[in-house]
Every structure is written in structure tokens, then in C-alpha cells.
Coordinates of C-alpha atoms in Angstrom, one line a residue:
Chain J
M7 CA -9.0 -15.0 -14.1
I8 CA -8.3 -11.9 -14.1
K9 CA -10.9 -9.3 -16.1
V10 CA -10.8 -6.2 -16.6
E11 CA -13.6 -4.5 -18.5
D12 CA -14.6 -0.3 -19.7
L13 CA -12.1 0.4 -16.5
R14 CA -12.3 4.3 -16.0
K15 CA -10.4 6.3 -12.9
N16 CA -10.5 10.0 -12.9
F17 CA -8.7 11.6 -10.0
G18 CA -10.5 15.4 -10.0
T19 CA -11.4 16.0 -14.0
K20 CA -8.5 14.2 -15.1
A21 CA -8.7 10.4 -16.4
A22 CA -6.0 8.7 -15.2
V23 CA -7.1 5.0 -16.8
D24 CA -9.8 6.0 -20.1
G25 CA -11.7 2.6 -20.4
V26 CA -9.6 0.5 -20.2
S27 CA -10.4 -3.4 -20.9
F28 CA -8.4 -6.8 -20.8
N29 CA -7.6 -10.3 -20.0
V30 CA -5.0 -12.4 -18.9
E31 CA -5.9 -16.5 -18.2
K32 CA -4.2 -19.4 -16.5
G33 CA -0.8 -19.8 -17.3
E34 CA -0.3 -16.6 -19.6
I35 CA 2.0 -13.4 -18.4
L36 CA 1.3 -10.1 -19.2
G37 CA 3.5 -7.5 -19.4
F38 CA 2.5 -4.4 -18.8
L39 CA 4.0 -1.6 -20.3
G40 CA 3.7 2.3 -20.5
P41 CA 5.5 5.6 -19.8
N42 CA 5.3 6.8 -16.6
G43 CA 2.2 8.0 -15.6
A44 CA 0.6 6.2 -18.6
G45 CA -1.8 4.7 -15.7
K46 CA -0.3 1.5 -14.6
S47 CA -0.2 1.7 -11.7
T48 CA -4.0 3.6 -11.2
T49 CA -5.1 0.0 -13.3
M50 CA -3.8 -2.1 -10.8
R51 CA -4.3 -0.2 -7.3
I52 CA -8.4 -1.5 -9.4
L53 CA -7.0 -4.3 -9.6
T54 CA -5.7 -5.2 -6.6
G55 CA -9.0 -3.2 -4.6
F56 CA -6.6 -0.3 -3.9
L57 CA -8.4 2.4 -5.4
P58 CA -13.0 1.9 -6.5
P59 CA -12.9 2.6 -10.2
T60 CA -14.8 5.5 -11.4
S61 CA -17.4 3.0 -13.7
G62 CA -16.0 -0.2 -15.6
S63 CA -15.7 -3.3 -13.4
A64 CA -12.7 -5.2 -12.6
E65 CA -12.4 -9.4 -11.4
V66 CA -10.7 -12.0 -10.7
D67 CA -12.2 -15.5 -11.1
G68 CA -15.4 -14.2 -11.0
F69 CA -15.5 -12.4 -7.6
D70 CA -16.0 -8.2 -8.3
L71 CA -13.9 -6.5 -7.2
E72 CA -16.1 -3.7 -6.0
D73 CA -18.8 -6.8 -4.1
Q74 CA -16.4 -9.1 -2.8
P75 CA -13.3 -7.8 -1.9
V76 CA -12.4 -10.3 0.6
E77 CA -13.0 -12.6 -2.3
A78 CA -10.9 -11.7 -4.5
K79 CA -8.2 -10.4 -2.6
R80 CA -7.5 -13.9 -1.0
L81 CA -7.0 -14.9 -4.8
I82 CA -4.7 -11.5 -5.4
G83 CA -0.7 -11.0 -4.5
Y84 CA 0.4 -7.8 -4.8
L85 CA 3.6 -6.1 -5.1
P86 CA 2.6 -2.5 -4.7
E87 CA 4.3 -0.3 -6.9
N88 CA 8.4 0.6 -4.7
A89 CA 7.8 -1.8 -2.5
P90 CA 6.5 -0.4 0.8
C91 CA 7.6 -3.4 4.2
Y92 CA 6.4 -2.4 7.7
D93 CA 9.3 -0.8 8.8
D94 CA 9.7 -1.2 12.3
M95 CA 8.3 -5.4 11.7
F96 CA 11.3 -8.4 11.5
V97 CA 11.7 -9.9 8.3
S98 CA 9.9 -13.1 9.3
G99 CA 7.6 -11.1 11.6
F100 CA 6.5 -9.1 8.3
L101 CA 5.8 -12.5 6.2
K102 CA 3.7 -14.0 8.8
F103 CA 1.7 -11.1 10.1
C104 CA 0.9 -11.2 6.1
G105 CA 0.2 -15.4 6.2
E106 CA -1.7 -15.3 9.3
A107 CA -4.1 -11.5 7.7
R108 CA -4.4 -15.1 4.5
G109 CA -6.1 -17.9 7.1
L110 CA -2.5 -18.9 6.9
R111 CA -2.2 -20.5 10.7
G112 CA 0.3 -22.6 12.5
G113 CA 2.6 -25.5 10.4
K114 CA 1.1 -24.3 7.7
L115 CA 1.5 -20.4 8.0
N116 CA 5.4 -20.8 8.5
D117 CA 5.2 -23.1 6.0
A118 CA 4.4 -21.2 3.8
V119 CA 7.7 -18.3 5.1
G120 CA 10.0 -21.0 4.9
R121 CA 8.5 -21.5 1.4
A122 CA 8.6 -17.6 0.5
I123 CA 11.9 -16.8 2.2
A124 CA 13.7 -18.9 -0.4
T125 CA 12.3 -18.7 -2.9
C126 CA 12.9 -15.6 -2.9
F127 CA 16.7 -16.0 -1.2
L128 CA 15.8 -13.9 1.8
E129 CA 17.7 -16.8 4.4
P130 CA 20.7 -14.0 4.9
V131 CA 18.0 -11.6 6.1
A132 CA 15.4 -13.2 7.6
H133 CA 15.2 -12.4 11.5
Q134 CA 16.5 -8.9 10.7
S135 CA 14.2 -5.8 11.2
I136 CA 13.3 -4.7 7.7
D137 CA 15.0 -1.2 8.7
T138 CA 18.4 -1.3 8.4
L139 CA 17.8 -4.3 4.4
S140 CA 19.3 -2.7 1.2
K141 CA 17.3 -2.4 -1.1
G142 CA 17.6 -5.7 -2.6
Y143 CA 16.0 -7.1 0.4
R144 CA 13.4 -4.4 0.9
H145 CA 11.9 -5.3 -3.2
R146 CA 12.4 -9.2 -2.2
T147 CA 10.8 -9.3 0.9
C148 CA 7.3 -7.4 -0.4
L149 CA 7.2 -10.0 -3.5
A150 CA 7.7 -12.7 -0.9
Q151 CA 4.5 -11.2 0.7
A152 CA 2.9 -11.2 -3.1
I153 CA 4.1 -14.8 -3.0
L154 CA 3.8 -16.1 0.3
H155 CA 0.5 -18.1 -0.4
D156 CA 0.4 -19.1 -3.2
P157 CA -2.2 -17.6 -4.8
P158 CA -3.6 -17.7 -9.1
V159 CA -3.0 -14.7 -9.6
L160 CA 0.1 -12.0 -9.6
V161 CA -0.1 -8.3 -9.5
L162 CA 3.5 -7.1 -9.4
D163 CA 3.9 -3.3 -10.4
E164 CA 7.5 -3.0 -11.6
P165 CA 8.7 -6.4 -9.8
T166 CA 13.0 -5.3 -11.6
D167 CA 12.4 -2.2 -10.2
G168 CA 15.7 -1.0 -8.3
L169 CA 17.3 -4.8 -8.7
D170 CA 21.0 -5.0 -9.3
P171 CA 21.0 -7.2 -12.5
N172 CA 21.5 -10.4 -11.0
Q173 CA 18.8 -10.0 -9.1
K174 CA 16.0 -9.4 -12.2
H175 CA 17.6 -12.2 -13.4
E176 CA 16.7 -14.0 -10.4
V177 CA 13.3 -12.3 -10.1
R178 CA 12.4 -12.6 -14.0
S179 CA 12.7 -16.4 -14.1
L180 CA 10.5 -17.1 -10.8
I181 CA 8.5 -14.8 -12.7
R182 CA 7.9 -17.4 -15.9
R183 CA 8.4 -20.1 -13.1
M184 CA 5.7 -19.1 -12.1
G185 CA 4.0 -17.7 -15.8
K186 CA 3.0 -21.6 -16.4
D187 CA 0.4 -22.5 -13.8
K188 CA -0.8 -18.3 -13.0
A189 CA -2.1 -16.1 -14.7
I190 CA 0.4 -12.4 -13.7
I191 CA 0.5 -9.3 -15.0
F192 CA 4.1 -6.8 -14.3
S193 CA 4.3 -3.7 -15.3
T194 CA 7.8 -3.2 -16.2
H195 CA 9.5 -0.3 -18.2
I196 CA 12.7 -2.0 -19.2
L197 CA 11.5 -3.3 -23.1
E198 CA 14.1 -6.2 -23.1
E199 CA 11.6 -7.8 -19.4
V200 CA 8.9 -8.0 -22.1
E201 CA 11.1 -9.7 -25.0
A202 CA 12.8 -12.6 -22.2
V203 CA 9.8 -13.1 -19.8
C204 CA 6.0 -11.6 -20.7
T205 CA 3.4 -14.2 -23.1
R206 CA 1.6 -11.6 -24.3
A207 CA 1.7 -7.7 -23.6
I208 CA -0.2 -4.1 -23.3
I209 CA 1.1 -0.6 -24.1
I210 CA -0.8 1.4 -22.2
D211 CA -0.9 5.9 -22.9
R212 CA -2.4 8.7 -21.2
G213 CA -5.3 5.5 -19.3
R214 CA -5.7 4.0 -23.2
I215 CA -4.5 1.0 -24.6
V216 CA -2.6 1.5 -27.7
A217 CA -0.9 -2.2 -28.4
N218 CA -2.1 -5.8 -27.3
G219 CA -0.8 -8.9 -28.8
T220 CA 2.2 -10.7 -28.4
P221 CA 5.5 -9.6 -27.4
D222 CA 6.5 -11.0 -31.7
E223 CA 3.5 -9.4 -33.1
L224 CA 4.2 -5.8 -31.2
K225 CA 8.0 -6.6 -32.6
G226 CA 6.0 -6.6 -36.2
R227 CA 5.1 -3.1 -35.9
A228 CA 8.0 -1.4 -35.7
S229 CA 8.7 1.1 -38.9
G230 CA 11.7 -1.4 -39.9
A231 CA 10.9 -4.9 -39.3
G232 CA 11.5 -7.3 -42.1
T233 CA 13.4 -5.6 -43.9
I234 CA 17.0 -6.6 -45.3
V235 CA 19.5 -5.4 -44.4
L236 CA 22.8 -5.9 -46.8
R237 CA 26.4 -4.7 -45.5
A238 CA 29.2 -5.9 -48.3
A239 CA 33.4 -5.3 -47.5
D240 CA 34.1 -4.1 -51.5
R241 CA 32.0 -2.9 -52.4
G242 CA 30.2 0.5 -52.9
G243 CA 27.0 1.6 -51.9
A244 CA 25.8 2.9 -55.4
A245 CA 27.8 0.5 -57.3
L246 CA 25.4 -2.7 -56.2
R247 CA 22.0 -0.2 -55.7
P248 CA 21.1 -0.4 -59.2
F249 CA 21.3 -4.2 -59.1
L250 CA 19.3 -5.3 -56.0
E251 CA 16.6 -2.5 -56.8
K252 CA 16.0 -5.3 -59.7
V253 CA 15.7 -8.5 -58.0
E254 CA 12.5 -9.8 -57.8
G255 CA 10.4 -9.2 -54.8
C256 CA 11.5 -6.1 -53.6
S257 CA 9.9 -3.1 -53.6
A258 CA 12.5 0.5 -52.4
V259 CA 15.9 0.3 -51.4
E260 CA 18.7 2.3 -49.9
V261 CA 21.7 2.3 -48.4
L262 CA 22.4 3.8 -45.0
E263 CA 26.8 3.9 -45.5
E264 CA 28.4 4.0 -48.9
Q265 CA 31.4 2.6 -47.7
P266 CA 32.1 -0.9 -46.4
A267 CA 28.3 -0.7 -48.1
V268 CA 25.1 -0.7 -46.3
L269 CA 22.1 -1.1 -47.4
R270 CA 19.1 -1.8 -47.1
L271 CA 15.6 -3.2 -48.8
R272 CA 12.0 -3.1 -47.9
P273 CA 10.7 -6.1 -49.3
K274 CA 6.8 -5.6 -51.1
D275 CA 5.3 -8.1 -48.2
A276 CA 6.7 -8.7 -45.0
S277 CA 6.3 -11.8 -44.7
T278 CA 8.1 -12.2 -48.4
A279 CA 10.8 -11.2 -46.5
S280 CA 13.2 -15.1 -46.5
G281 CA 12.0 -15.2 -50.0
L282 CA 13.8 -11.8 -51.2
A283 CA 16.2 -12.5 -48.5
A284 CA 17.5 -15.9 -50.4
R285 CA 17.1 -14.1 -54.1
V286 CA 20.1 -11.5 -52.2
H287 CA 22.2 -14.1 -51.5
E288 CA 21.5 -15.6 -54.7
L289 CA 22.7 -12.4 -56.7
A290 CA 25.6 -11.4 -54.6
V291 CA 27.3 -15.1 -55.0
R292 CA 26.7 -15.1 -59.2
E293 CA 28.0 -11.1 -58.8
K294 CA 30.9 -12.7 -55.9
W295 CA 30.7 -9.6 -54.0
K296 CA 32.0 -10.5 -50.8
L297 CA 28.8 -10.7 -48.4
I298 CA 29.7 -9.6 -44.5
E299 CA 26.2 -9.4 -43.6
L300 CA 22.4 -10.5 -44.4
R301 CA 20.0 -11.0 -42.1
I302 CA 16.4 -9.9 -41.6
E303 CA 15.3 -7.0 -39.8
E304 CA 13.1 -7.7 -36.7
G305 CA 11.9 -4.8 -35.2
R306 CA 12.7 -3.3 -31.9
L307 CA 10.0 -3.7 -29.4
D308 CA 11.2 0.2 -28.3
D309 CA 10.6 1.8 -31.4
V310 CA 8.0 0.7 -31.1
F311 CA 7.2 1.6 -28.1
R312 CA 8.3 5.8 -28.9
S313 CA 6.0 5.6 -32.2
I314 CA 3.1 4.3 -30.3
T315 CA 3.5 6.9 -27.0
L316 CA 4.8 9.7 -27.7
P317 CA 3.1 12.3 -28.4
D318 CA 2.7 14.3 -32.7
T319 CA 4.7 11.6 -34.0
A320 CA 1.8 9.1 -33.2
P321 CA 0.8 6.4 -36.5
G322 CA -0.6 4.3 -33.5
R323 CA -2.2 6.7 -31.2
D324 CA -5.3 6.5 -32.6
A325 CA -4.5 2.3 -32.8
K326 CA -6.4 0.1 -30.9
Chain Z
M1 CA -14.6 -15.9 13.7
N2 CA -12.5 -15.1 10.8
C3 CA -13.7 -11.8 11.1
F4 CA -12.0 -11.8 14.8
G5 CA -9.1 -13.7 13.3
N6 CA -8.7 -11.1 10.6
I7 CA -8.9 -8.1 13.9
W8 CA -6.5 -10.3 16.4
S9 CA -4.1 -10.8 13.4
V10 CA -4.1 -6.5 12.6
A11 CA -4.1 -5.9 16.3
K12 CA -1.1 -8.6 16.8
R13 CA 1.5 -6.0 14.2
E14 CA 0.5 -2.9 15.2
L15 CA 1.6 -4.2 19.0
S16 CA 5.0 -5.7 17.9
G17 CA 5.7 -2.7 15.4
T18 CA 4.8 0.1 18.6
V19 CA 7.2 -2.5 20.8
S20 CA 10.0 -2.8 18.6
S21 CA 10.0 0.9 18.8
P22 CA 10.2 3.2 21.9
V23 CA 6.5 4.8 21.5
A24 CA 4.8 2.5 23.6
Y25 CA 7.8 2.4 26.8
V26 CA 7.8 6.0 26.4
F27 CA 4.3 6.2 26.3
I28 CA 4.4 4.0 29.9
V29 CA 6.7 6.1 31.8
I30 CA 5.9 9.2 30.8
F31 CA 2.4 8.2 32.0
L32 CA 3.3 6.7 35.0
L33 CA 5.5 9.6 36.3
L34 CA 3.0 11.7 35.2
S35 CA 0.2 10.1 36.8
A36 CA 2.2 9.8 40.2
F37 CA 3.6 13.6 40.0
F38 CA 0.4 15.1 39.6
T39 CA -1.8 12.9 42.3
F40 CA 0.6 13.4 45.0
M41 CA 2.8 17.1 44.2
I42 CA 0.3 18.8 42.6
G43 CA -3.0 17.1 43.3
G44 CA -2.4 17.1 47.6
F45 CA -3.2 13.2 47.3
F46 CA -1.9 13.4 51.0
E47 CA -3.2 16.7 52.8
R48 CA -6.7 15.9 51.5
G49 CA -6.8 13.1 54.5
Q50 CA -9.4 11.3 52.4
A51 CA -9.3 7.5 51.7
S52 CA -10.0 8.0 48.0
L53 CA -7.8 8.7 44.4
A54 CA -9.8 11.4 43.0
S55 CA -6.9 13.2 42.2
F56 CA -5.7 10.4 40.7
F57 CA -8.2 9.8 38.1
G58 CA -9.1 13.5 38.3
W59 CA -6.0 14.4 36.4
H60 CA -6.3 11.6 33.3
P61 CA -8.4 14.0 30.9
W62 CA -5.2 16.6 31.4
L63 CA -2.4 13.7 30.8
Y64 CA -4.2 11.4 28.2
L65 CA -5.3 15.1 26.1
F66 CA -1.9 14.8 25.4
L67 CA -0.3 11.2 26.2
V68 CA -3.3 9.5 23.9
P69 CA -2.7 11.6 20.7
A70 CA 1.2 11.6 21.2
V71 CA 1.0 7.7 21.8
G72 CA -2.1 7.0 18.3
M73 CA -0.7 10.2 16.1
R74 CA 1.1 7.7 13.5
M75 CA -2.4 4.9 14.0
W76 CA -2.7 5.0 10.1
A77 CA -0.1 8.4 8.8
E78 CA 2.4 6.7 8.7
E79 CA 0.8 3.7 6.7
R80 CA 0.1 6.8 4.9
R81 CA 3.7 7.5 4.4
S82 CA 5.2 4.9 4.5
G83 CA 3.1 3.0 1.8
T84 CA 2.0 0.5 3.3
I85 CA -1.6 1.5 3.6
E86 CA -2.0 0.0 -0.4
L87 CA -0.5 -3.2 1.4
L88 CA -2.8 -3.6 4.3
L89 CA -5.6 -2.5 2.2
T90 CA -6.0 -5.7 -0.1
L91 CA -5.4 -8.3 1.7
P92 CA -7.9 -10.0 2.4
V93 CA -8.9 -8.2 5.2
T94 CA -11.7 -5.0 5.5
A95 CA -11.1 -1.4 6.4
W96 CA -13.5 -2.3 9.6
Q97 CA -11.5 -5.0 10.1
A98 CA -7.9 -3.7 9.5
I99 CA -10.0 0.5 11.7
V100 CA -11.1 -2.3 14.8
G101 CA -7.5 -3.9 14.9
K102 CA -5.4 -1.1 15.5
F103 CA -7.4 0.9 17.2
L104 CA -7.9 -2.5 20.1
A105 CA -3.4 -2.4 19.6
Y106 CA -3.6 0.6 21.8
L107 CA -6.2 0.8 24.0
I108 CA -3.6 -2.0 25.2
I109 CA -1.1 -0.2 25.6
I110 CA -3.0 2.7 27.7
A111 CA -4.5 -0.4 29.3
V112 CA -1.5 -1.7 30.9
A113 CA -0.3 1.7 31.2
L114 CA -3.4 2.3 33.2
L115 CA -2.6 -0.9 35.0
L116 CA 1.0 0.3 35.7
T117 CA -1.0 2.5 38.1
F118 CA -1.7 -0.1 40.6
P119 CA 1.1 1.0 43.3
V120 CA -1.5 3.6 44.0
W121 CA -4.1 1.7 44.8
I122 CA -2.2 -0.1 47.4
T123 CA -1.2 3.1 49.2
V124 CA -4.1 3.9 49.0
N125 CA -5.9 0.6 50.4
Y126 CA -2.7 1.3 53.4
L127 CA -3.5 3.2 54.2
G128 CA -6.8 4.2 55.2
A129 CA -10.6 1.6 53.5
P130 CA -11.3 3.3 50.8
D131 CA -14.7 2.0 48.9
N132 CA -13.1 0.1 45.6
G133 CA -16.7 0.0 44.1
I134 CA -16.0 3.9 43.7
I135 CA -12.2 3.0 42.3
V136 CA -13.0 0.3 40.3
A137 CA -15.6 2.6 38.2
G138 CA -12.6 5.5 38.2
Y139 CA -10.3 2.4 36.5
T140 CA -13.3 2.0 34.4
G141 CA -14.2 5.7 33.6
S142 CA -10.2 6.3 32.7
L143 CA -9.9 3.6 30.2
L144 CA -13.5 4.8 28.4
L145 CA -12.3 8.6 28.4
A146 CA -8.7 6.8 26.6
A147 CA -11.0 5.3 24.8
S148 CA -12.7 7.9 23.4
Y149 CA -9.5 10.8 23.2
L150 CA -8.1 7.4 20.9
A151 CA -10.7 7.0 18.6
V152 CA -10.3 10.9 17.6
T153 CA -6.8 10.5 17.1
S154 CA -7.9 7.4 14.8
F155 CA -9.6 9.9 13.1
T156 CA -7.2 12.8 12.7
S157 CA -4.7 10.3 12.3
A158 CA -6.7 9.7 8.4
L159 CA -7.4 12.4 8.1
T160 CA -3.4 13.4 7.3
R161 CA -0.1 11.6 6.1
N162 CA 1.9 13.9 9.1
Q163 CA 1.8 12.8 12.7
V164 CA 2.4 15.8 13.4
V165 CA -0.8 17.3 11.6
S166 CA -2.4 14.3 13.2
F167 CA -1.5 15.1 16.4
I168 CA -2.4 18.7 16.6
L169 CA -5.9 18.3 15.2
A170 CA -6.3 15.2 18.1
V171 CA -5.5 17.4 20.2
V172 CA -7.5 20.2 20.0
I173 CA -10.5 18.5 18.7
C174 CA -10.5 16.5 22.2
L175 CA -9.0 20.0 24.0
F176 CA -12.9 20.5 23.2
L177 CA -14.4 17.6 24.3
I178 CA -13.1 18.8 27.9
L179 CA -13.9 22.1 27.6
A180 CA -17.6 22.2 26.5
G181 CA -17.9 21.1 30.0
W182 CA -15.3 22.4 32.0
P183 CA -17.2 24.4 35.3
P184 CA -14.6 27.7 34.2
V185 CA -15.6 27.7 30.8
L186 CA -19.2 26.8 32.1
N187 CA -20.0 29.9 34.3
L188 CA -18.1 31.9 31.9
L189 CA -20.7 30.8 29.3
H190 CA -23.6 31.1 31.9
R191 CA -23.4 35.4 32.4
V192 CA -24.3 34.9 27.7
F193 CA -26.6 31.6 27.1
S194 CA -29.3 30.3 28.8
P195 CA -28.1 27.5 31.0
G196 CA -30.4 24.8 29.1
L197 CA -28.5 25.9 26.4
I198 CA -24.9 25.1 28.9
D199 CA -26.5 22.0 29.7
F200 CA -27.1 20.8 26.0
V201 CA -23.1 21.8 25.5
A202 CA -22.5 20.8 28.2
A203 CA -24.1 17.3 27.4
F204 CA -21.6 16.9 24.5
S205 CA -18.3 17.4 26.7
V206 CA -16.3 13.9 28.2
M207 CA -15.9 15.5 31.4
T208 CA -19.4 15.8 32.7
H209 CA -19.7 12.3 32.5
F210 CA -16.3 11.1 33.3
D211 CA -16.7 13.1 36.6
S212 CA -19.8 11.8 37.3
I213 CA -18.4 8.3 36.8
Q214 CA -15.8 8.8 39.1
R215 CA -18.2 9.6 41.5
G216 CA -18.7 6.1 41.2
V217 CA -22.1 6.0 40.0
L218 CA -21.4 2.9 36.5
D219 CA -24.6 5.4 35.1
L220 CA -25.3 3.6 31.6
R221 CA -26.3 7.4 30.1
D222 CA -22.6 8.1 31.1
I223 CA -21.3 4.3 29.1
I224 CA -23.6 4.8 26.3
F225 CA -22.1 8.5 26.1
F226 CA -18.3 7.5 25.7
L227 CA -19.6 4.6 23.3
S228 CA -21.1 7.4 20.7
V229 CA -17.9 9.4 20.8
I230 CA -15.8 6.2 19.8
L231 CA -18.1 4.5 17.3
F232 CA -18.3 8.0 15.4
F233 CA -15.0 8.5 15.3
L234 CA -14.1 5.0 14.7
F235 CA -17.0 5.4 11.6
A236 CA -15.2 8.7 11.1
T237 CA -11.7 6.8 10.1
H238 CA -13.7 4.9 8.3
A239 CA -15.9 7.2 5.9
V240 CA -12.4 9.4 5.2
L241 CA -10.3 5.6 4.1
L242 CA -12.7 5.2 1.6
A243 CA -13.6 8.7 0.9
R244 CA -9.6 9.2 0.1
R245 CA -9.8 5.8 -1.8
A246 CA -12.1 7.1 -4.3
G247 CA -8.9 9.9 -5.1

């Protein structure tokens, strides 16, 4: 549905977006991650036709945003950053205007507005002026505008920004629900959100894509991913270490804490981690250690994010 | 068809926003009060002893000079300040439809204000027998003049996110459009420049064309002048919006 090819955008001499390419198909929810100023919002603004790219192209269902903007925009629902709304309008009036501008009239328009109000839990404020709304309601009013016409493509710039935990949960489950038959892109700073909602995630830094994969794939790139952590109540770390080093498939053992013992085992190959864990368990049973924890580290998205977007300490800086 | 639908949607939104705020009412009331004050107190409507609205229309270029930029200054500046411009321009509405829609909305407010001056027309018809053809021409010219100022305001409003800056720029440009053909200024220029040059400068003034319409002559050239001023500044608005988009 969404095709972005070698997108570039310069503001003066500064490249805000520097050669970004990706596709999003129907049924996919793409999480857009990156530090502030990485180019997330600029990419989304180009994708929704608000900004023209310096070079490269963005297409929605075959319609180029530069050549056929009106056709492309019809297919998109867009929640801009900070959820701008017309303060001088009523919630229902605002949604009506957006529906009309999208070509809905009469009964269809009323149905669409009613549905969007219900979906975004706006009933209590439907007849209130927008400038009297709390931030959460404001945000959801703007979100309602984006989903009003049931678009096949949704572009959401920080959809959960400024919401309380309950509202965040509602918006996430809404995105997940809609993701089944739409192509959705959303940007966020919250990594748990990516794990909870996305089918795929892109990490963008200084205008370039530095990582692209499913949340699990990305987590696998964390430095601690696939290692085994073992905690024993009745032995010292140094005492356990020689035993563990001899276990087949173990490449390194690191004592994290001495008493109670916490050790980290690095397998020779990340894919053999579960076999190694089983052998460690057998050893512990044989030697009668009081094991209180034995787990395979999953790797945390936070670590991946920090390792590939922090300046200077960047092993992934030159990765694709 | 769809094009007009979009323009009308934008215009309706703009009107609903303006009507729910005091801007439109303040504009209409102030316009009516001031135009009555100038017509009867300063313009000497009764002292003239003529059944005409010359003293009424004569003040319009100066009244509009401040009131039209004041009512239109928020047109684009407010969209930019609040970020709603991102919403508006990502709807399947072209920039042209948005520009024309907004222009139309404010023009409607001005037209309503102008129509509400009908008691002046009733007064002059009650007191004497004026040439109502001239009065119709006067109203047409007045509306064209206001529309020209409004197009200027649309342009200055697109330039900035600050309404005050937009207002001041609009007043300055409109003032230039007036002064280029205002007799006192022209007399001053007469001492320095050749008459040909002065005629050329005066041709760019709204005053020259407004005055000739006020005399009751709806000359095509005057109408074309106003329409081209309007189109020029709406084109300029479009150019500014696109240029600011490019970053």
C-alpha cells in the first residue's frame, strides 16, 4: 500500500531525511522509532503530502504524492504531531468538516461521524468546543478525524503522546484492531508500544534507516540477547564458575554477583541457547544446587535502540 | 462539482469559526458605526443637499484600510500558528480550493456588513430621488475594493504565523494602493515627475478606479483592474504557501 523510495528532504543544507526506503503492506503495522529530530515527522509529512520531498518518491496504492496528491490523500488518514485541531469549533462540527472535505455527505457523513465519535470514546464531549477539551480528548478528537473515512492507510505521528495509561492502552488496542485490514505507520518513543502493537519496526537516526525488522528480530540484535542467566541461592559465584565453563556449548561465563550467585553464560551460538540451558539445568540437578532462576535473556529493544542511535558508541551505525 | 464542494466546505468551516468568535460581529458593528459616523458627521451628508451616497462611499477606502486586514489577518496566520494547516493541506483539498474557500468566507462577512448599510440607502431614497443605478455601481465598487484588500490580507497572512505582522503588512500594502492615486499625493508628484509617469502610477491605485465606479460608470476596465488585483494576490498567496511548504 505504502511505497517510499530513496526519500530525501533537505532544509537548507541540513538533510532531515537522507535516503529512506520502505514498504508497508495491508495488514502491517509499522512502528517508526528514532530519537527526536531523527526525521520521523518529516518522513510522515512527505508521506501525507504536506511537504514535498527534495528527491525520491512516496506512493500510496500507486498514487504518487507529488503527481496525484488528491487521489493519494483520499486514501490516507493522518494524525499530525501534537494533534492540531480547530479550537473554535465543536468536536462534532470539526469531524463533520473533515468528513465533508473528504467527500462524505448526508447520511453517510452522519454515520461516519457517529462511528468515529464512538470508536474514540468522544461521546461525553461531542458537543463541546475543542478549546475546552483536555489534552487526552483533544488528541482523540484528532485521531477520530484520521479514522473518520475508514481509510486503507493510516499515518499516526505519536498517537499516544500525552495520554494517560488507560488512554494509551485504548489507543494501542484500537491500532491493533484496525491493523488487521489497513496499512498503518505510527511513530513513537515508547519501545514497549512497539513490542505490543507493531508487526514490524524501523529505527531511524539522522535521516537514515539504521534497523528494519520485526520487534523480535530487533531484540535479537541486543548485546545481551540469547545469553543465559543463572541464579543460585546456596553457592558463591566463583565456586560455580569452573563447573559451568565445562558445559558443552558454553563460550564464556561471567560472574555478575557473588552472593547469592548470579552468572551469565554466553553460548557459542545464539541459536543453541535452549540446549545449553537444558544442560545447565541437568548439571544443577546433579550437583544439587538450589537454583532460583534460570532464563534465556530475550534482549531488550531499549538496548538495541540505544546502541544503534547513540552517537559514537554505534556498532550499528553503518548497518543497513 | 467536487471542486466547488471542497471550496464550500472550507468556506463553511471558516465562517463557523469566525461566527463563533467575536471577530465577525465586531467587524460588522464597527463598520456600521464608523460608516454612519463618517457619512453623517464628517462627510456632511445633509449639508451637501444632494440625493447621493457619495459621502457614504467616499470613506470606504479608508474604513476598509483597517477593518479588512483586521478581519482577515487570521486567515492563514492562525492555521500556521496552531498547526491546523497541516490538517487542512493533507485533506484531499487542493491549496487553491483552500485559498478560494477562505477568501470567500471573509468576503461573505464583508458583504453582509455592506448589505446591512441599507438604512442609508432607504434614507437617501426617502429624502430625495437619487440615481439608484449609481448607488448599485457604488455598492459593486465598494465590494470589489474590499475584495482587493482581502486578497492582499490573504497574501500577508500566508507570509507569517503572527497575526499582528500580517495586519501591519496588509495595511501598508493597501495604503500604497490608495496613495498611488490619492489627489494630494499626485499633486505632490506633479512637481517632480512627468505627467505620463504619474498617470502610470495612478493607474495602479485603487482610488482611480474606485472613484470612476463611484461616478456611476461600471467600466469594464475598472472591473478588470480589481479582478486582476484580487487574482494577483491570490496567486501570490498560493506561491507563498507552496514556497513555505518546500522548506
